[in-house]
């Protein structure tokens, strides 16, 4: 039996599908494929599916975690991209967490919470 796993992808909700796609592209993600209901969004070897779906209670409780090599560089990149001003989203400061990660939070235009982090030495 072959039970090897190839990939996991989350279905990220979007209140305004067009605006959400523009937001992720402004952050440097690419969208190699999209139709009216779904978009394949990736950065490097990591990807998720953006869906043209919005249930307020679901979206308000939806979170994504992105593990990166250098969170401070990512924070500078997000701030420099201007997405906070352009899309009216919140970008938090980088903070060392008690769970041995340094991270910051970023909300997308739909209210999805992204926690972008790097591991800290223990």
JSON list of C-alpha atoms in Angstrom, two decimals:
[
{"chain": "A", "resi": 1, "resn": "UNK", "atom": "CA", "xyz": [0.00, 0.00, 0.00]},
{"chain": "A", "resi": 2, "resn": "UNK", "atom": "CA", "xyz": [1.26, 3.48, -0.86]},
{"chain": "A", "resi": 3, "resn": "UNK", "atom": "CA", "xyz": [0.04, 6.00, 1.72]},
{"chain": "A", "resi": 4, "resn": "UNK", "atom": "CA", "xyz": [2.56, 8.74, 0.86]},
{"chain": "A", "resi": 5, "resn": "UNK", "atom": "CA", "xyz": [1.07, 12.20, 1.08]},
{"chain": "A", "resi": 6, "resn": "UNK", "atom": "CA", "xyz": [1.88, 14.68, -1.66]},
{"chain": "A", "resi": 7, "resn": "UNK", "atom": "CA", "xyz": [0.30, 17.90, -0.40]},
{"chain": "A", "resi": 8, "resn": "UNK", "atom": "CA", "xyz": [-2.27, 19.55, 1.83]},
{"chain": "A", "resi": 9, "resn": "UNK", "atom": "CA", "xyz": [-4.11, 22.69, 0.71]},
{"chain": "A", "resi": 10, "resn": "UNK", "atom": "CA", "xyz": [-6.50, 24.81, 2.72]},
{"chain": "A", "resi": 11, "resn": "UNK", "atom": "CA", "xyz": [-9.54, 26.43, 1.10]},
{"chain": "A", "resi": 12, "resn": "UNK", "atom": "CA", "xyz": [-9.26, 30.09, 2.15]},
{"chain": "A", "resi": 13, "resn": "UNK", "atom": "CA", "xyz": [-12.53, 32.05, 2.03]},
{"chain": "A", "resi": 14, "resn": "UNK", "atom": "CA", "xyz": [-12.83, 35.38, 0.19]},
{"chain": "A", "resi": 15, "resn": "UNK", "atom": "CA", "xyz": [-15.56, 37.96, 0.73]},
{"chain": "A", "resi": 16, "resn": "UNK", "atom": "CA", "xyz": [-14.54, 39.84, -2.44]},
{"chain": "A", "resi": 17, "resn": "UNK", "atom": "CA", "xyz": [-12.80, 37.29, -4.67]},
{"chain": "A", "resi": 18, "resn": "UNK", "atom": "CA", "xyz": [-11.25, 39.84, -7.07]},
{"chain": "A", "resi": 19, "resn": "UNK", "atom": "CA", "xyz": [-9.94, 42.02, -4.23]},
{"chain": "A", "resi": 20, "resn": "UNK", "atom": "CA", "xyz": [-8.52, 39.02, -2.38]},
{"chain": "A", "resi": 21, "resn": "UNK", "atom": "CA", "xyz": [-6.67, 37.82, -5.47]},
{"chain": "A", "resi": 22, "resn": "UNK", "atom": "CA", "xyz": [-5.19, 41.31, -5.92]},
{"chain": "A", "resi": 23, "resn": "UNK", "atom": "CA", "xyz": [-4.15, 41.35, -2.24]},
{"chain": "A", "resi": 24, "resn": "UNK", "atom": "CA", "xyz": [-2.23, 38.09, -2.49]},
{"chain": "A", "resi": 25, "resn": "UNK", "atom": "CA", "xyz": [-0.61, 39.14, -5.77]},
{"chain": "A", "resi": 26, "resn": "UNK", "atom": "CA", "xyz": [0.47, 42.42, -4.13]},
{"chain": "A", "resi": 27, "resn": "UNK", "atom": "CA", "xyz": [2.24, 40.30, -1.50]},
{"chain": "A", "resi": 28, "resn": "UNK", "atom": "CA", "xyz": [4.15, 38.43, -4.20]},
{"chain": "A", "resi": 29, "resn": "UNK", "atom": "CA", "xyz": [2.04, 35.29, -4.43]},
{"chain": "A", "resi": 30, "resn": "UNK", "atom": "CA", "xyz": [1.32, 34.06, -7.94]},
{"chain": "A", "resi": 31, "resn": "UNK", "atom": "CA", "xyz": [-1.98, 32.75, -9.25]},
{"chain": "A", "resi": 32, "resn": "UNK", "atom": "CA", "xyz": [-1.21, 30.31, -12.06]},
{"chain": "A", "resi": 33, "resn": "UNK", "atom": "CA", "xyz": [-4.84, 29.25, -12.39]},
{"chain": "A", "resi": 34, "resn": "UNK", "atom": "CA", "xyz": [-8.22, 30.78, -11.53]},
{"chain": "A", "resi": 35, "resn": "UNK", "atom": "CA", "xyz": [-11.85, 30.59, -12.57]},
{"chain": "A", "resi": 36, "resn": "UNK", "atom": "CA", "xyz": [-14.94, 32.32, -11.17]},
{"chain": "A", "resi": 37, "resn": "UNK", "atom": "CA", "xyz": [-15.03, 30.22, -7.99]},
{"chain": "A", "resi": 38, "resn": "UNK", "atom": "CA", "xyz": [-11.51, 29.10, -7.17]},
{"chain": "A", "resi": 39, "resn": "UNK", "atom": "CA", "xyz": [-7.90, 30.27, -7.51]},
{"chain": "A", "resi": 40, "resn": "UNK", "atom": "CA", "xyz": [-4.70, 28.32, -7.04]},
{"chain": "A", "resi": 41, "resn": "UNK", "atom": "CA", "xyz": [-2.41, 30.67, -5.09]},
{"chain": "A", "resi": 42, "resn": "UNK", "atom": "CA", "xyz": [1.22, 29.90, -4.38]},
{"chain": "A", "resi": 43, "resn": "UNK", "atom": "CA", "xyz": [4.49, 31.28, -3.14]},
{"chain": "A", "resi": 44, "resn": "UNK", "atom": "CA", "xyz": [7.50, 29.09, -3.84]},
{"chain": "A", "resi": 45, "resn": "UNK", "atom": "CA", "xyz": [6.56, 25.49, -3.12]},
{"chain": "A", "resi": 46, "resn": "UNK", "atom": "CA", "xyz": [3.66, 26.40, -0.79]},
{"chain": "A", "resi": 47, "resn": "UNK", "atom": "CA", "xyz": [0.10, 26.89, -1.99]},
{"chain": "A", "resi": 48, "resn": "UNK", "atom": "CA", "xyz": [-3.52, 27.26, -0.98]},
{"chain": "A", "resi": 49, "resn": "UNK", "atom": "CA", "xyz": [-6.86, 27.50, -2.76]},
{"chain": "A", "resi": 50, "resn": "UNK", "atom": "CA", "xyz": [-8.69, 30.81, -2.56]},
{"chain": "A", "resi": 51, "resn": "UNK", "atom": "CA", "xyz": [-12.40, 30.27, -2.86]},
{"chain": "A", "resi": 52, "resn": "UNK", "atom": "CA", "xyz": [-15.13, 32.66, -3.91]},
{"chain": "A", "resi": 53, "resn": "UNK", "atom": "CA", "xyz": [-17.00, 31.87, -0.71]},
{"chain": "A", "resi": 54, "resn": "UNK", "atom": "CA", "xyz": [-17.74, 33.91, 2.39]},
{"chain": "A", "resi": 55, "resn": "UNK", "atom": "CA", "xyz": [-19.67, 32.84, 5.44]},
{"chain": "A", "resi": 56, "resn": "UNK", "atom": "CA", "xyz": [-18.96, 35.61, 8.00]},
{"chain": "A", "resi": 57, "resn": "UNK", "atom": "CA", "xyz": [-18.69, 33.33, 11.04]},
{"chain": "A", "resi": 58, "resn": "UNK", "atom": "CA", "xyz": [-16.40, 30.93, 9.19]},
{"chain": "A", "resi": 59, "resn": "UNK", "atom": "CA", "xyz": [-14.17, 33.66, 7.75]},
{"chain": "A", "resi": 60, "resn": "UNK", "atom": "CA", "xyz": [-13.88, 35.44, 11.11]},
{"chain": "A", "resi": 61, "resn": "UNK", "atom": "CA", "xyz": [-12.55, 32.24, 12.68]},
{"chain": "A", "resi": 62, "resn": "UNK", "atom": "CA", "xyz": [-10.34, 31.09, 9.81]},
{"chain": "A", "resi": 63, "resn": "UNK", "atom": "CA", "xyz": [-6.57, 31.20, 10.32]},
{"chain": "A", "resi": 64, "resn": "UNK", "atom": "CA", "xyz": [-3.54, 30.36, 8.24]},
{"chain": "A", "resi": 65, "resn": "UNK", "atom": "CA", "xyz": [-0.01, 29.78, 9.50]},
{"chain": "A", "resi": 66, "resn": "UNK", "atom": "CA", "xyz": [2.96, 30.40, 7.21]},
{"chain": "A", "resi": 67, "resn": "UNK", "atom": "CA", "xyz": [6.37, 29.23, 8.38]},
{"chain": "A", "resi": 68, "resn": "UNK", "atom": "CA", "xyz": [9.22, 31.20, 6.79]},
{"chain": "A", "resi": 69, "resn": "UNK", "atom": "CA", "xyz": [12.99, 31.28, 7.08]},
{"chain": "A", "resi": 70, "resn": "UNK", "atom": "CA", "xyz": [13.22, 34.97, 8.05]},
{"chain": "A", "resi": 71, "resn": "UNK", "atom": "CA", "xyz": [10.13, 36.56, 9.59]},
{"chain": "A", "resi": 72, "resn": "UNK", "atom": "CA", "xyz": [11.73, 40.00, 9.94]},
{"chain": "A", "resi": 73, "resn": "UNK", "atom": "CA", "xyz": [12.40, 40.11, 6.19]},
{"chain": "A", "resi": 74, "resn": "UNK", "atom": "CA", "xyz": [8.80, 39.01, 5.55]},
{"chain": "A", "resi": 75, "resn": "UNK", "atom": "CA", "xyz": [7.50, 41.73, 7.87]},
{"chain": "A", "resi": 76, "resn": "UNK", "atom": "CA", "xyz": [9.56, 44.38, 6.04]},
{"chain": "A", "resi": 77, "resn": "UNK", "atom": "CA", "xyz": [8.28, 43.01, 2.73]},
{"chain": "A", "resi": 78, "resn": "UNK", "atom": "CA", "xyz": [4.62, 43.14, 3.82]},
{"chain": "A", "resi": 79, "resn": "UNK", "atom": "CA", "xyz": [4.98, 46.69, 5.16]},
{"chain": "A", "resi": 80, "resn": "UNK", "atom": "CA", "xyz": [6.83, 47.85, 2.02]},
{"chain": "A", "resi": 81, "resn": "UNK", "atom": "CA", "xyz": [4.18, 46.28, -0.24]},
{"chain": "A", "resi": 82, "resn": "UNK", "atom": "CA", "xyz": [1.65, 48.85, 0.99]},
{"chain": "A", "resi": 83, "resn": "UNK", "atom": "CA", "xyz": [-1.13, 46.27, 1.42]},
{"chain": "A", "resi": 84, "resn": "UNK", "atom": "CA", "xyz": [-2.19, 47.77, 4.78]},
{"chain": "A", "resi": 85, "resn": "UNK", "atom": "CA", "xyz": [-3.01, 51.09, 3.14]},
{"chain": "A", "resi": 86, "resn": "UNK", "atom": "CA", "xyz": [-4.19, 49.75, -0.21]},
{"chain": "A", "resi": 87, "resn": "UNK", "atom": "CA", "xyz": [-6.51, 47.08, 1.20]},
{"chain": "A", "resi": 88, "resn": "UNK", "atom": "CA", "xyz": [-7.27, 48.51, 4.66]},
{"chain": "A", "resi": 89, "resn": "UNK", "atom": "CA", "xyz": [-5.81, 45.53, 6.50]},
{"chain": "A", "resi": 90, "resn": "UNK", "atom": "CA", "xyz": [-3.94, 45.20, 9.78]},
{"chain": "A", "resi": 91, "resn": "UNK", "atom": "CA", "xyz": [-0.29, 44.19, 10.04]},
{"chain": "A", "resi": 92, "resn": "UNK", "atom": "CA", "xyz": [1.01, 43.51, 13.54]},
{"chain": "A", "resi": 93, "resn": "UNK", "atom": "CA", "xyz": [4.59, 43.87, 14.82]},
{"chain": "A", "resi": 94, "resn": "UNK", "atom": "CA", "xyz": [7.06, 40.99, 15.00]},
{"chain": "A", "resi": 95, "resn": "UNK", "atom": "CA", "xyz": [7.05, 39.37, 18.43]},
{"chain": "A", "resi": 96, "resn": "UNK", "atom": "CA", "xyz": [8.88, 36.48, 20.07]},
{"chain": "A", "resi": 97, "resn": "UNK", "atom": "CA", "xyz": [6.32, 33.96, 21.29]},
{"chain": "A", "resi": 98, "resn": "UNK", "atom": "CA", "xyz": [6.61, 31.55, 24.25]},
{"chain": "A", "resi": 99, "resn": "UNK", "atom": "CA", "xyz": [6.13, 28.62, 21.85]},
{"chain": "A", "resi": 100, "resn": "UNK", "atom": "CA", "xyz": [9.64, 29.25, 20.40]},
{"chain": "A", "resi": 101, "resn": "UNK", "atom": "CA", "xyz": [8.54, 31.21, 17.33]},
{"chain": "A", "resi": 102, "resn": "UNK", "atom": "CA", "xyz": [8.92, 34.80, 16.23]},
{"chain": "A", "resi": 103, "resn": "UNK", "atom": "CA", "xyz": [5.85, 35.93, 14.31]},
{"chain": "A", "resi": 104, "resn": "UNK", "atom": "CA", "xyz": [3.51, 38.68, 13.23]},
{"chain": "A", "resi": 105, "resn": "UNK", "atom": "CA", "xyz": [-0.13, 38.73, 12.27]},
{"chain": "A", "resi": 106, "resn": "UNK", "atom": "CA", "xyz": [-1.62, 39.91, 9.00]},
{"chain": "A", "resi": 107, "resn": "UNK", "atom": "CA", "xyz": [-5.31, 40.07, 8.16]},
{"chain": "A", "resi": 108, "resn": "UNK", "atom": "CA", "xyz": [-6.41, 39.70, 4.56]},
{"chain": "A", "resi": 109, "resn": "UNK", "atom": "CA", "xyz": [-9.25, 41.85, 3.13]},
{"chain": "A", "resi": 110, "resn": "UNK", "atom": "CA", "xyz": [-11.86, 39.24, 4.13]},
{"chain": "A", "resi": 111, "resn": "UNK", "atom": "CA", "xyz": [-10.63, 39.12, 7.73]},
{"chain": "A", "resi": 112, "resn": "UNK", "atom": "CA", "xyz": [-8.68, 35.86, 7.47]},
{"chain": "A", "resi": 113, "resn": "UNK", "atom": "CA", "xyz": [-5.90, 35.88, 10.06]},
{"chain": "A", "resi": 114, "resn": "UNK", "atom": "CA", "xyz": [-2.45, 34.93, 8.83]},
{"chain": "A", "resi": 115, "resn": "UNK", "atom": "CA", "xyz": [0.27, 34.23, 11.38]},
{"chain": "A", "resi": 116, "resn": "UNK", "atom": "CA", "xyz": [3.64, 34.45, 9.64]},
{"chain": "A", "resi": 117, "resn": "UNK", "atom": "CA", "xyz": [6.41, 32.91, 11.72]},
{"chain": "A", "resi": 118, "resn": "UNK", "atom": "CA", "xyz": [9.88, 31.50, 11.96]},
{"chain": "A", "resi": 119, "resn": "UNK", "atom": "CA", "xyz": [11.19, 28.98, 14.47]},
{"chain": "A", "resi": 120, "resn": "UNK", "atom": "CA", "xyz": [13.46, 30.26, 17.21]},
{"chain": "A", "resi": 121, "resn": "UNK", "atom": "CA", "xyz": [16.28, 28.19, 18.67]},
{"chain": "A", "resi": 122, "resn": "UNK", "atom": "CA", "xyz": [15.26, 26.48, 21.90]}
]
